[in-house]
């Protein structure tokens, strides 16, 4: 699926991929979800498996058939549409979020596609007195080169907690 | 000091002292009087299909290994080593023939029996000093299985599970027995919310009144066509045995198969559902047009059945979720939310149903997000001084004399009582059991 070694940091493809992730995070933190949808391919798959605690020798640490997210474009559009209604109470008042994206590594994939691995720390603050929440995750993305630039074709989010310490996932990672 | 008798008395009148949703003394009473004795759900048999499969689940602070032993028998064992008290199994799930304590290597078979301990001869003088025979991880004091649902009670003298479930078993079948293959559970998604555990349990027991407003956004976006107030209030609200729940009134005129098709079941599944359910169960769906939706089995297991539109073509797909409101403290709850589907359902249906579940319920579900926002906020408000002066009115559907605004449905095929129209009948049914439990002696 990918070449074994990441591209050098100075490689233009790596720089473009890194910039894509940073620009994407900026859109999410600005709550420009419609703009965010514009970065996704029509055939996107957006996955976040449930992570579990297993013995070292078990051979798995996430559930194969159960996720927190397993979305196509239709489902993601519905989520974004919902946030834009006057009745999405859980995000009104909205969360203040900061997507910290780091540890970015870019690999050549099929054709001009890029596989990009990154680490994400999402800080989320709700209301004035509630404790904030943190979600730490790794992400493996497939970025497709299109006439409009790079677009996200697939994202798999590997969350680092088995029991999430956040009220819900009314956020994108 | 709280006056438990006074609180219980108010609750029985449908008047809820607001502090019960964030009170450490109430929480301690719930632990000692309710969870120490009630039947509580741990797992479903489909989660541990093969010998050696196990999951680890809790009843409040007590951790249990739920395992299928080498003979295929389901065992529930307290997850604490007999020697020094280590947690014997520290994974959430897996497959193992034995569990070995990491501290001194005492080793137990997956049926709980002590298989070995190091230096038995040298350390204990063999069987003379410590007889291995008969030593076992503590079994759950009481255990019972119904439709593959594994329940335990910490009370060794608990009534038989079947007797406890009583008339609610009729409704349980809609969620957990759609055919001879039985249910397949996936998950659970687990997350912690800063809300009292009772609020979700009450909500699922009968709050049809919140649907039109709390869930307005999912109607706005065309995810769900049913929560509109006019439709929602025509559903029957039932209470039976230890459970209570809500239904939707489907459009009239449909037969049994038509009603199931309306909510998205494929023809391939309908004969098995018809065969699995009794005449009365079929009549609830067909003749009365009541399609089961949310329900709660006291104390903390809830069910939901819904049928959103999952794609641009307007495909309607039903899903089932089981969810447990696992108390962490008076102000925090761990939600365990499973996706459930008939094990023999066609694969393409399972896929659609799973999509429907993820869009609506669970950690990312668009219905659930707004529910939890309300519940966190209630808990937050209930923790202060003013909440001790406020009694919440849960008397919807009752006149000042305590009579139902509308009498129960006279012709209703199911057991128990059922009402039509908005009313907090199910919540009061749940709260009545809560009051009964808190009135018992601590265990």
Coordinates of C-alpha atoms in Angstrom, one line a residue:
Chain A
X1 CA 0.0 0.0 0.0
X2 CA 2.8 2.4 0.8
X3 CA 6.5 2.7 0.4
X4 CA 8.3 1.8 3.6
X5 CA 10.0 5.1 4.4
X6 CA 8.4 8.5 4.9
X7 CA 9.3 11.3 2.5
X8 CA 12.0 13.7 3.6
X9 CA 10.6 16.7 5.4
X10 CA 11.8 18.9 2.7
X11 CA 9.9 17.0 0.0
X12 CA 7.3 19.2 -1.7
X13 CA 4.7 16.4 -1.3
X14 CA 5.3 16.2 2.4
X15 CA 5.1 19.9 2.8
X16 CA 1.8 20.0 0.9
X17 CA 0.4 17.2 3.0
X18 CA 1.5 18.8 6.2
X19 CA 0.0 22.2 5.1
X20 CA -3.3 20.4 4.2
X21 CA -3.6 19.0 7.7
X22 CA -2.8 22.4 9.3
X23 CA -5.3 24.2 7.1
X24 CA -7.9 21.6 7.8
X25 CA -7.4 22.0 11.6
X26 CA -7.8 25.8 11.2
X27 CA -11.1 25.3 9.5
X28 CA -12.3 22.9 12.2
X29 CA -11.2 25.3 15.0
X30 CA -13.0 28.2 13.2
X31 CA -16.1 26.0 13.1
X32 CA -16.2 26.3 9.3
X33 CA -17.6 22.9 8.9
X34 CA -19.0 23.6 5.4
X35 CA -15.5 24.6 4.4
X36 CA -14.2 21.4 6.0
X37 CA -16.5 19.3 3.9
X38 CA -15.0 21.0 0.8
X39 CA -11.7 19.3 1.7
X40 CA -13.2 15.8 1.5
X41 CA -13.6 13.5 -1.5
X42 CA -17.2 12.5 -2.4
X43 CA -16.3 8.8 -1.6
X44 CA -14.6 9.6 1.7
X45 CA -14.6 7.0 4.5
X46 CA -14.1 8.4 8.0
X47 CA -13.5 5.8 10.6
X48 CA -12.8 5.7 14.3
X49 CA -12.7 2.2 15.7
X50 CA -13.5 1.5 19.3
X51 CA -10.2 0.9 21.1
X52 CA -10.0 -1.8 23.8
X53 CA -7.7 -3.0 26.5
X54 CA -6.4 -6.5 25.6
X55 CA -3.5 -8.7 26.7
X56 CA -0.3 -8.0 24.9
X57 CA -0.5 -11.3 23.1
X58 CA -4.1 -10.9 22.0
X59 CA -3.2 -9.6 18.6
X60 CA -5.7 -6.8 18.5
X61 CA -6.5 -3.7 20.5
X62 CA -9.5 -2.3 18.7
X63 CA -12.8 -3.7 17.7
X64 CA -13.0 -4.8 14.1
X65 CA -16.7 -4.4 13.8
X66 CA -17.5 -1.4 16.0
X67 CA -16.5 2.2 15.7
X68 CA -17.3 5.6 17.2
X69 CA -17.4 6.8 13.6
X70 CA -17.9 4.9 10.3
X71 CA -19.0 7.6 8.0
X72 CA -19.6 8.2 4.4
X73 CA -20.1 11.7 2.8
X74 CA -23.8 11.6 3.3
X75 CA -23.5 11.0 7.1
X76 CA -20.8 13.6 7.4
X77 CA -23.0 16.1 5.6
X78 CA -25.9 15.3 7.9
X79 CA -23.6 16.0 10.9
X80 CA -22.5 19.3 9.5
X81 CA -26.1 20.2 8.5
X82 CA -27.2 19.4 12.1
X83 CA -24.7 21.7 13.6
X84 CA -26.0 24.5 11.4
X85 CA -29.6 24.2 12.6
X86 CA -30.9 26.2 15.5
X87 CA -31.5 23.0 17.5
X88 CA -28.1 21.4 18.0
X89 CA -28.2 22.0 21.7
X90 CA -25.0 20.2 22.5
X91 CA -23.0 22.7 20.5
X92 CA -25.0 25.8 21.4
X93 CA -23.1 27.5 23.0
X94 CA -20.4 25.9 20.9
X95 CA -17.3 24.2 22.1
X96 CA -14.0 26.0 21.9
X97 CA -11.7 23.5 20.2
X98 CA -8.0 23.4 19.3
X99 CA -6.7 20.7 17.0
X100 CA -3.0 20.2 17.6
X101 CA -1.5 18.3 14.7
X102 CA 2.0 16.9 15.0
X103 CA 4.3 14.0 14.2
X104 CA 3.4 14.2 10.5
X105 CA 4.9 11.6 8.3
X106 CA 4.0 11.3 4.6
X107 CA 4.3 8.2 2.5
X108 CA 3.8 7.7 -1.3
X109 CA 0.7 5.6 -2.0
X110 CA -0.8 4.5 -5.2
X111 CA -0.5 6.9 -8.1
X112 CA -0.2 10.5 -6.8
X113 CA -2.0 9.6 -3.5
X114 CA -0.3 10.2 -0.3
X115 CA -0.7 8.4 3.0
X116 CA -0.2 10.7 5.9
X117 CA 0.2 9.7 9.5
X118 CA -0.2 12.3 12.2
X119 CA -0.8 12.7 15.9
X120 CA -3.8 14.7 17.1
X121 CA -4.5 16.3 20.4
X122 CA -8.0 17.9 20.6
X123 CA -8.6 20.3 23.4
X124 CA -12.3 21.0 23.9
X125 CA -13.8 23.5 26.3
X126 CA -17.5 23.7 26.9
X127 CA -19.3 26.4 28.9
X128 CA -17.6 28.5 31.5
X129 CA -17.0 26.2 34.4
X130 CA -16.9 22.7 33.0
X131 CA -13.7 20.7 33.0
X132 CA -12.2 20.7 29.5
X133 CA -11.7 17.4 27.7
X134 CA -8.8 16.1 25.7
X135 CA -8.8 13.5 23.0
X136 CA -5.5 12.1 21.9
X137 CA -5.4 10.1 18.7
X138 CA -3.3 8.9 15.8
X139 CA -4.6 9.4 12.3
X140 CA -3.9 7.6 9.1
X141 CA -5.1 9.6 6.1
X142 CA -5.2 9.0 2.4
X143 CA -4.9 12.3 0.5
X144 CA -5.8 12.3 -3.1
X145 CA -4.3 14.7 -5.6
X146 CA -7.2 16.3 -7.5
X147 CA -7.4 19.3 -9.9
X148 CA -8.4 21.4 -6.9
X149 CA -5.4 20.2 -4.8
X150 CA -5.2 17.6 -2.1
X151 CA -8.5 16.1 -0.8
X152 CA -9.1 13.7 2.0
X153 CA -10.2 10.3 0.7
X154 CA -10.0 8.2 3.9
X155 CA -9.2 8.8 7.5
X156 CA -8.8 6.2 10.2
X157 CA -8.6 7.7 13.7
X158 CA -6.9 5.5 16.3
X159 CA -8.1 7.0 19.6
X160 CA -5.8 6.5 22.6
X161 CA -8.5 5.8 25.2
X162 CA -10.8 2.8 25.5
X163 CA -13.3 4.9 27.6
X164 CA -13.7 8.4 26.1
X165 CA -13.6 11.2 28.6
X166 CA -15.6 13.6 26.6
X167 CA -19.3 14.2 26.6
X168 CA -19.9 13.2 23.0
X169 CA -18.3 13.2 19.6
X170 CA -20.1 16.3 18.3
X171 CA -16.6 17.2 17.0
X172 CA -14.5 16.1 14.1
X173 CA -11.0 14.7 14.6
Chain B
X1 CA -28.0 13.8 56.9
X2 CA -30.7 13.2 54.3
X3 CA -34.2 12.1 55.4
X4 CA -34.5 9.1 53.1
X5 CA -38.0 8.2 54.1
X6 CA -39.2 11.7 53.3
X7 CA -37.4 11.7 50.0
X8 CA -38.9 8.3 49.0
X9 CA -42.4 9.5 50.0
X10 CA -42.1 12.6 47.8
X11 CA -40.8 10.6 44.9
X12 CA -43.7 8.2 45.2
X13 CA -46.0 11.3 44.6
X14 CA -44.1 12.2 41.4
X15 CA -42.3 15.0 43.2
X16 CA -38.5 14.7 42.9
X17 CA -36.2 16.5 45.3
X18 CA -33.7 17.9 42.8
X19 CA -30.6 17.1 44.8
X20 CA -31.1 13.3 44.3
X21 CA -29.4 13.8 40.9
X22 CA -26.1 14.9 42.5
X23 CA -26.1 13.8 46.2
X24 CA -23.3 11.6 47.6
X25 CA -25.6 10.3 50.4
X26 CA -28.2 9.2 47.9
X27 CA -25.5 7.6 45.8
X28 CA -24.3 5.6 48.8
X29 CA -27.9 4.5 49.5
X30 CA -28.3 3.4 45.9
X31 CA -25.1 1.4 46.2
X32 CA -26.0 -0.3 49.4
X33 CA -29.8 -0.7 48.9
X34 CA -30.3 -0.9 45.2
X35 CA -27.2 -2.2 43.4
X36 CA -26.3 -4.5 46.2
X37 CA -29.5 -6.4 45.5
X38 CA -31.0 -5.7 42.1
X39 CA -30.5 -7.8 38.9
X40 CA -28.1 -5.9 36.7
X41 CA -27.0 -6.6 33.1
X42 CA -23.4 -7.5 32.4
X43 CA -23.0 -8.9 28.9
X44 CA -24.7 -10.8 26.1
X45 CA -23.8 -14.4 25.2
X46 CA -22.9 -13.3 21.7
X47 CA -20.0 -11.3 23.1
X48 CA -18.4 -14.6 24.3
X49 CA -19.4 -17.1 21.6
X50 CA -16.4 -19.6 22.0
X51 CA -14.9 -21.5 24.9
X52 CA -12.3 -19.3 26.6
X53 CA -13.9 -16.0 25.4
X54 CA -14.4 -13.5 28.1
X55 CA -15.3 -9.9 28.8
X56 CA -14.7 -7.9 32.0
X57 CA -17.6 -5.8 33.3
X58 CA -18.6 -4.0 36.4
X59 CA -21.4 -3.5 38.8
X60 CA -20.4 -0.1 40.3
X61 CA -17.0 -0.7 41.8
X62 CA -17.1 -4.5 41.5
X63 CA -15.3 -6.0 38.6
X64 CA -16.5 -9.4 37.2
X65 CA -15.0 -11.7 34.6
X66 CA -17.8 -13.0 32.3
X67 CA -16.4 -16.1 30.6
X68 CA -17.4 -19.1 28.6
X69 CA -15.6 -22.1 30.1
X70 CA -14.2 -25.0 28.2
X71 CA -17.5 -26.8 28.5
X72 CA -19.3 -23.9 27.0
X73 CA -21.0 -22.8 30.3
X74 CA -21.2 -19.0 31.0
X75 CA -19.4 -18.2 34.3
X76 CA -19.4 -14.9 36.1
X77 CA -16.6 -14.5 38.6
X78 CA -15.5 -11.7 40.9
X79 CA -12.2 -10.5 39.4
X80 CA -10.1 -10.6 42.6
X81 CA -7.4 -13.1 43.5
X82 CA -8.2 -15.2 46.5
X83 CA -4.7 -14.7 47.9
X84 CA -3.8 -11.0 48.0
X85 CA -6.7 -9.4 46.0
X86 CA -5.1 -8.5 42.7
X87 CA -7.4 -8.0 39.8
X88 CA -6.9 -11.4 38.1
X89 CA -7.8 -10.2 34.6
X90 CA -6.8 -6.7 33.6
X91 CA -8.0 -6.8 29.9
X92 CA -11.5 -5.9 28.8
X93 CA -11.9 -8.9 26.6
X94 CA -10.1 -11.8 25.0
X95 CA -9.8 -15.5 25.0
X96 CA -8.0 -17.5 27.7
X97 CA -8.0 -21.0 29.2
X98 CA -6.6 -19.7 32.5
X99 CA -6.3 -16.4 34.3
X100 CA -3.0 -16.0 36.1
X101 CA -2.6 -13.4 38.9
X102 CA 0.4 -11.2 38.1
X103 CA 1.3 -10.9 41.8
X104 CA 2.1 -14.4 43.0
X105 CA 1.0 -16.4 39.9
X106 CA -2.0 -18.1 41.4
X107 CA -3.8 -19.4 38.4
X108 CA -7.5 -20.1 37.8
X109 CA -9.2 -22.0 35.1
X110 CA -11.8 -20.1 33.0
X111 CA -14.5 -21.6 35.1
X112 CA -13.0 -19.9 38.2
X113 CA -11.4 -23.0 39.8
X114 CA -8.0 -22.5 41.3
X115 CA -5.7 -24.6 39.1
X116 CA -2.3 -24.0 40.7
X117 CA -0.1 -21.9 42.9
X118 CA 3.7 -21.8 43.0
X119 CA 5.6 -23.8 45.6
X120 CA 2.4 -25.4 47.0
X121 CA 4.5 -28.0 48.8
X122 CA 7.3 -25.7 50.0
X123 CA 5.1 -22.7 50.9
X124 CA 2.0 -24.4 52.4
X125 CA 3.0 -28.0 53.0
X126 CA 0.8 -29.0 50.1
X127 CA -2.9 -29.8 50.5
X128 CA -2.4 -30.1 54.3
X129 CA -1.7 -26.4 54.7
X130 CA -3.8 -25.1 51.8
X131 CA -6.4 -27.3 50.2
X132 CA -6.7 -26.3 46.5
X133 CA -9.7 -28.5 46.0
X134 CA -12.9 -26.4 46.1
X135 CA -11.1 -23.1 45.8
X136 CA -12.5 -20.8 43.2
X137 CA -12.8 -17.2 42.3
X138 CA -16.0 -15.9 44.0
X139 CA -18.9 -16.6 41.7
X140 CA -21.5 -13.9 41.2
X141 CA -23.9 -14.5 44.1
X142 CA -26.8 -14.9 41.6
X143 CA -26.8 -15.3 37.8
X144 CA -29.4 -15.6 35.2
X145 CA -29.7 -15.6 31.4
X146 CA -32.6 -14.5 29.3
X147 CA -32.5 -14.3 25.5
X148 CA -28.8 -14.4 25.8
X149 CA -28.7 -11.4 28.2
X150 CA -26.5 -12.3 31.2
X151 CA -27.6 -10.7 34.5
X152 CA -26.2 -11.0 38.0
X153 CA -27.4 -9.9 41.4
X154 CA -25.1 -9.4 44.3
X155 CA -27.9 -10.8 46.5
X156 CA -27.5 -14.6 46.9
X157 CA -31.2 -14.8 47.7
X158 CA -32.3 -12.8 44.6
X159 CA -35.6 -14.0 43.1
X160 CA -35.2 -16.0 39.9
X161 CA -34.4 -13.8 36.9
X162 CA -37.5 -14.9 34.9
X163 CA -39.7 -14.0 37.8
X164 CA -38.1 -10.7 38.1
X165 CA -38.4 -9.8 34.4
X166 CA -42.1 -10.8 34.6
X167 CA -44.3 -9.1 32.0
X168 CA -41.4 -7.0 30.7
X169 CA -40.1 -10.2 29.0
X170 CA -42.9 -9.6 26.4
X171 CA -41.3 -6.3 25.4
X172 CA -37.8 -7.5 25.7
X173 CA -38.4 -9.9 22.8
X174 CA -38.9 -7.0 20.4
X175 CA -35.3 -5.9 21.0
X176 CA -33.6 -9.2 21.8
X177 CA -35.4 -12.0 20.0
X178 CA -36.2 -11.2 16.4
X179 CA -35.6 -14.8 15.3
X180 CA -34.2 -18.2 16.3
X181 CA -30.6 -17.1 15.8
X182 CA -30.9 -14.5 18.6
X183 CA -29.1 -11.2 18.9
X184 CA -25.5 -10.3 17.9
X185 CA -24.1 -7.5 20.0
X186 CA -21.2 -5.3 18.9
X187 CA -19.3 -2.9 21.0
X188 CA -19.8 -1.4 23.5
X189 CA -18.7 2.1 22.8
X190 CA -17.8 3.4 26.3
X191 CA -17.6 7.0 27.4
X192 CA -18.0 8.9 30.6
X193 CA -20.4 11.7 31.1
X194 CA -20.8 14.2 34.0
X195 CA -24.4 13.2 34.6
X196 CA -26.2 11.2 37.2
X197 CA -27.0 7.7 36.1
X198 CA -30.8 7.9 36.9
X199 CA -31.5 10.6 34.3
X200 CA -30.8 8.4 31.2
X201 CA -32.6 5.5 32.8
X202 CA -35.7 7.6 33.4
X203 CA -35.6 9.2 30.0
X204 CA -35.6 5.9 28.1
X205 CA -38.4 4.6 30.4
X206 CA -41.0 7.0 29.0
X207 CA -39.9 10.5 28.0
X208 CA -41.7 10.9 24.7
X209 CA -42.3 14.5 25.6
X210 CA -38.7 15.5 25.1
X211 CA -38.4 14.1 21.6
X212 CA -40.0 16.9 19.6
X213 CA -37.9 19.6 21.1
X214 CA -34.6 18.0 22.2
X215 CA -34.4 16.1 18.9
X216 CA -35.7 18.9 16.7
X217 CA -32.3 19.1 14.8
X218 CA -32.6 15.5 13.5
X219 CA -36.0 16.3 12.1
X220 CA -34.6 19.5 10.6
X221 CA -32.0 17.6 8.6
X222 CA -34.3 14.8 7.5
X223 CA -32.6 12.1 9.5
X224 CA -35.8 11.1 11.3
X225 CA -39.3 11.7 10.2
X226 CA -41.1 10.5 13.4
X227 CA -40.3 12.8 16.4
X228 CA -42.8 15.4 15.3
X229 CA -45.0 16.0 18.3
X230 CA -48.2 15.1 16.6
X231 CA -46.9 11.6 15.9
X232 CA -45.0 11.1 19.0
X233 CA -47.9 11.6 21.4
X234 CA -50.0 8.9 19.7
X235 CA -47.5 6.2 20.7
X236 CA -48.4 4.0 23.6
X237 CA -46.4 4.4 26.8
X238 CA -46.3 1.1 28.6
X239 CA -45.1 -0.2 31.9
X240 CA -44.8 -3.9 32.7
X241 CA -42.9 -5.7 35.4
X242 CA -39.6 -4.0 36.1
X243 CA -39.7 -2.2 32.7
X244 CA -41.3 0.7 31.0
X245 CA -41.0 2.1 27.5
X246 CA -42.3 4.1 24.6
X247 CA -43.7 3.2 21.2
X248 CA -44.4 5.1 18.0
X249 CA -47.8 4.9 16.4
X250 CA -47.3 3.9 12.8
X251 CA -49.6 5.0 10.0
X252 CA -52.8 2.9 10.1
X253 CA -53.8 0.2 7.7
X254 CA -50.6 -1.8 7.6
X255 CA -50.5 -5.5 8.4
X256 CA -47.7 -7.1 10.4
X257 CA -45.3 -7.3 7.5
X258 CA -46.2 -3.8 6.2
X259 CA -45.4 -2.3 9.5
X260 CA -42.0 -3.9 9.6
X261 CA -41.3 -2.9 6.1
X262 CA -42.3 0.7 6.9
X263 CA -39.5 0.9 9.5
X264 CA -37.1 -0.8 7.0
X265 CA -36.9 -4.5 7.8
X266 CA -36.3 -6.5 4.6
X267 CA -38.7 -9.2 3.6
X268 CA -36.0 -11.8 4.3
X269 CA -36.2 -11.1 8.0
X270 CA -40.0 -10.8 8.5
X271 CA -41.0 -14.5 8.5
X272 CA -38.5 -15.2 11.3
X273 CA -39.8 -12.2 13.3
X274 CA -43.4 -13.5 12.8
X275 CA -42.4 -16.9 14.0
X276 CA -40.4 -15.7 17.0
X277 CA -43.2 -13.5 18.4
X278 CA -46.5 -14.6 19.9
X279 CA -50.0 -13.6 18.6
X280 CA -50.1 -10.8 21.2
X281 CA -46.7 -9.5 20.3
X282 CA -47.5 -9.5 16.6
X283 CA -50.8 -7.8 17.4
X284 CA -49.0 -4.9 19.2
X285 CA -47.2 -4.1 16.0
X286 CA -49.9 -5.0 13.4
X287 CA -53.3 -4.3 14.9
X288 CA -52.4 -1.5 17.2
X289 CA -49.6 -0.1 15.1
X290 CA -47.4 0.5 18.1
X291 CA -43.7 0.0 17.2
X292 CA -41.4 -0.3 20.3
X293 CA -38.9 2.5 20.6
X294 CA -37.1 3.4 23.8
X295 CA -37.4 1.4 27.0
X296 CA -35.6 0.8 30.4
X297 CA -35.4 -2.3 32.4
X298 CA -34.9 -1.3 36.0
X299 CA -32.4 -0.3 37.2
X300 CA -29.9 0.7 34.4
X301 CA -30.3 -1.1 31.2
X302 CA -32.0 0.7 28.3
X303 CA -33.0 -0.2 24.8
X304 CA -33.7 1.8 21.7
X305 CA -35.2 0.9 18.4
X306 CA -35.4 3.6 15.7
X307 CA -35.5 3.9 11.9
X308 CA -33.7 6.9 10.4
X309 CA -33.1 7.7 6.8
X310 CA -29.5 6.8 6.1
X311 CA -28.8 8.0 2.5
X312 CA -29.8 10.4 -0.1
X313 CA -32.3 7.9 -1.6
X314 CA -34.3 8.0 1.6
X315 CA -33.5 4.4 2.6
X316 CA -34.9 3.8 6.0
X317 CA -33.0 1.4 8.2
X318 CA -33.9 0.3 11.7
X319 CA -31.4 -0.3 14.4
X320 CA -31.4 -1.6 18.0
X321 CA -29.1 -0.4 20.7
X322 CA -28.6 -1.7 24.2
X323 CA -27.2 0.8 26.7
X324 CA -26.2 0.6 30.3
X325 CA -25.9 3.6 32.6
X326 CA -23.1 2.5 34.8
X327 CA -22.8 4.7 37.9
X328 CA -19.3 6.0 38.6
X329 CA -20.3 8.6 41.2
X330 CA -23.3 10.7 41.9
X331 CA -22.1 13.1 39.2
X332 CA -20.6 10.8 36.7
X333 CA -21.8 7.9 34.6
X334 CA -20.1 5.6 32.2
X335 CA -22.3 4.9 29.2
X336 CA -21.9 1.5 27.5
X337 CA -23.7 1.5 24.2
X338 CA -24.0 -1.6 22.1
X339 CA -25.2 -2.0 18.5
X340 CA -27.4 -5.1 18.3
X341 CA -28.8 -6.9 15.3
X342 CA -30.4 -10.3 14.6
X343 CA -27.5 -12.7 14.1
X344 CA -29.2 -14.2 11.0
X345 CA -30.0 -10.9 9.3
X346 CA -28.6 -10.5 5.8
X347 CA -25.2 -8.8 5.7
X348 CA -26.3 -5.8 3.7
X349 CA -29.1 -5.2 6.3
X350 CA -26.5 -5.4 9.1
X351 CA -24.4 -2.8 7.3
X352 CA -27.4 -0.4 6.9
X353 CA -28.5 -1.0 10.5
X354 CA -25.0 -0.3 11.8
X355 CA -24.9 3.0 9.8
X356 CA -28.3 3.9 11.2
X357 CA -27.1 3.3 14.8
X358 CA -23.9 5.3 14.4
X359 CA -25.8 8.3 13.0
X360 CA -28.3 8.3 15.8
X361 CA -27.0 6.9 19.0
X362 CA -23.8 6.0 20.8
X363 CA -20.8 8.3 21.4
X364 CA -21.2 10.2 18.2
X365 CA -25.0 9.7 17.6
X366 CA -26.9 12.8 16.6
X367 CA -29.8 12.0 18.9
X368 CA -27.7 11.1 21.9
X369 CA -25.5 14.2 21.7
X370 CA -28.4 16.4 22.6
X371 CA -29.7 14.1 25.3
X372 CA -26.5 14.0 27.2
X373 CA -26.1 17.8 27.0
X374 CA -29.4 18.0 29.0
X375 CA -28.4 15.4 31.5
X376 CA -25.0 16.9 32.3
X377 CA -26.7 20.3 32.8
X378 CA -29.3 18.8 35.2
X379 CA -26.6 17.1 37.2
X380 CA -24.6 20.3 37.4
X381 CA -27.6 22.3 38.7
X382 CA -28.6 19.6 41.1
X383 CA -25.4 19.8 43.0
X384 CA -25.9 23.2 44.6
X385 CA -27.8 24.5 47.7
X386 CA -30.8 25.9 45.8
X387 CA -31.5 22.4 44.4
X388 CA -32.3 21.3 48.0
X389 CA -35.2 23.7 47.9
X390 CA -36.5 22.6 44.6
X391 CA -38.8 19.7 44.0
X392 CA -39.1 18.7 40.4
X393 CA -42.6 17.9 39.1
X394 CA -42.7 14.5 37.4
X395 CA -46.5 14.3 37.6
X396 CA -47.3 14.7 33.9
X397 CA -50.4 12.8 33.0
X398 CA -51.9 12.9 36.5
X399 CA -54.6 15.2 37.9
X400 CA -54.2 16.8 41.3
X401 CA -56.0 13.8 42.8
X402 CA -53.5 11.5 41.2
X403 CA -55.8 10.1 38.6
X404 CA -54.6 9.7 35.0
X405 CA -55.5 12.6 32.7
X406 CA -56.6 9.9 30.3
X407 CA -57.4 6.3 31.4
X408 CA -55.1 3.5 30.4
X409 CA -55.8 2.0 26.9
X410 CA -58.7 -0.4 27.2
X411 CA -57.9 -2.5 24.2
X412 CA -54.2 -3.0 24.2
X413 CA -52.6 -6.4 23.3
X414 CA -49.6 -6.2 25.6
X415 CA -49.3 -7.0 29.3
X416 CA -49.1 -4.2 31.9
X417 CA -50.6 -0.8 31.6
X418 CA -50.4 1.4 28.5
X419 CA -51.3 5.1 28.1
X420 CA -51.6 7.2 25.0
X421 CA -50.7 10.9 25.0
X422 CA -47.9 12.6 26.9
X423 CA -47.3 11.6 30.5
X424 CA -44.5 10.7 32.8
X425 CA -46.0 7.3 33.5
X426 CA -42.9 5.3 32.7
X427 CA -40.6 7.5 34.7
X428 CA -42.8 7.3 37.7
X429 CA -42.9 3.5 37.3
X430 CA -39.1 3.5 37.3
X431 CA -39.0 6.0 40.2
X432 CA -41.4 3.8 42.2
X433 CA -39.0 0.9 42.0
X434 CA -36.2 3.2 42.9
X435 CA -38.2 4.2 46.0
X436 CA -38.9 0.6 46.8
X437 CA -35.2 -0.2 46.7
X438 CA -34.2 2.7 48.8
X439 CA -36.8 1.8 51.4
X440 CA -35.2 -1.7 51.9
X441 CA -32.5 -2.3 54.5
X442 CA -28.9 -1.8 53.3
X443 CA -27.2 -5.1 52.3

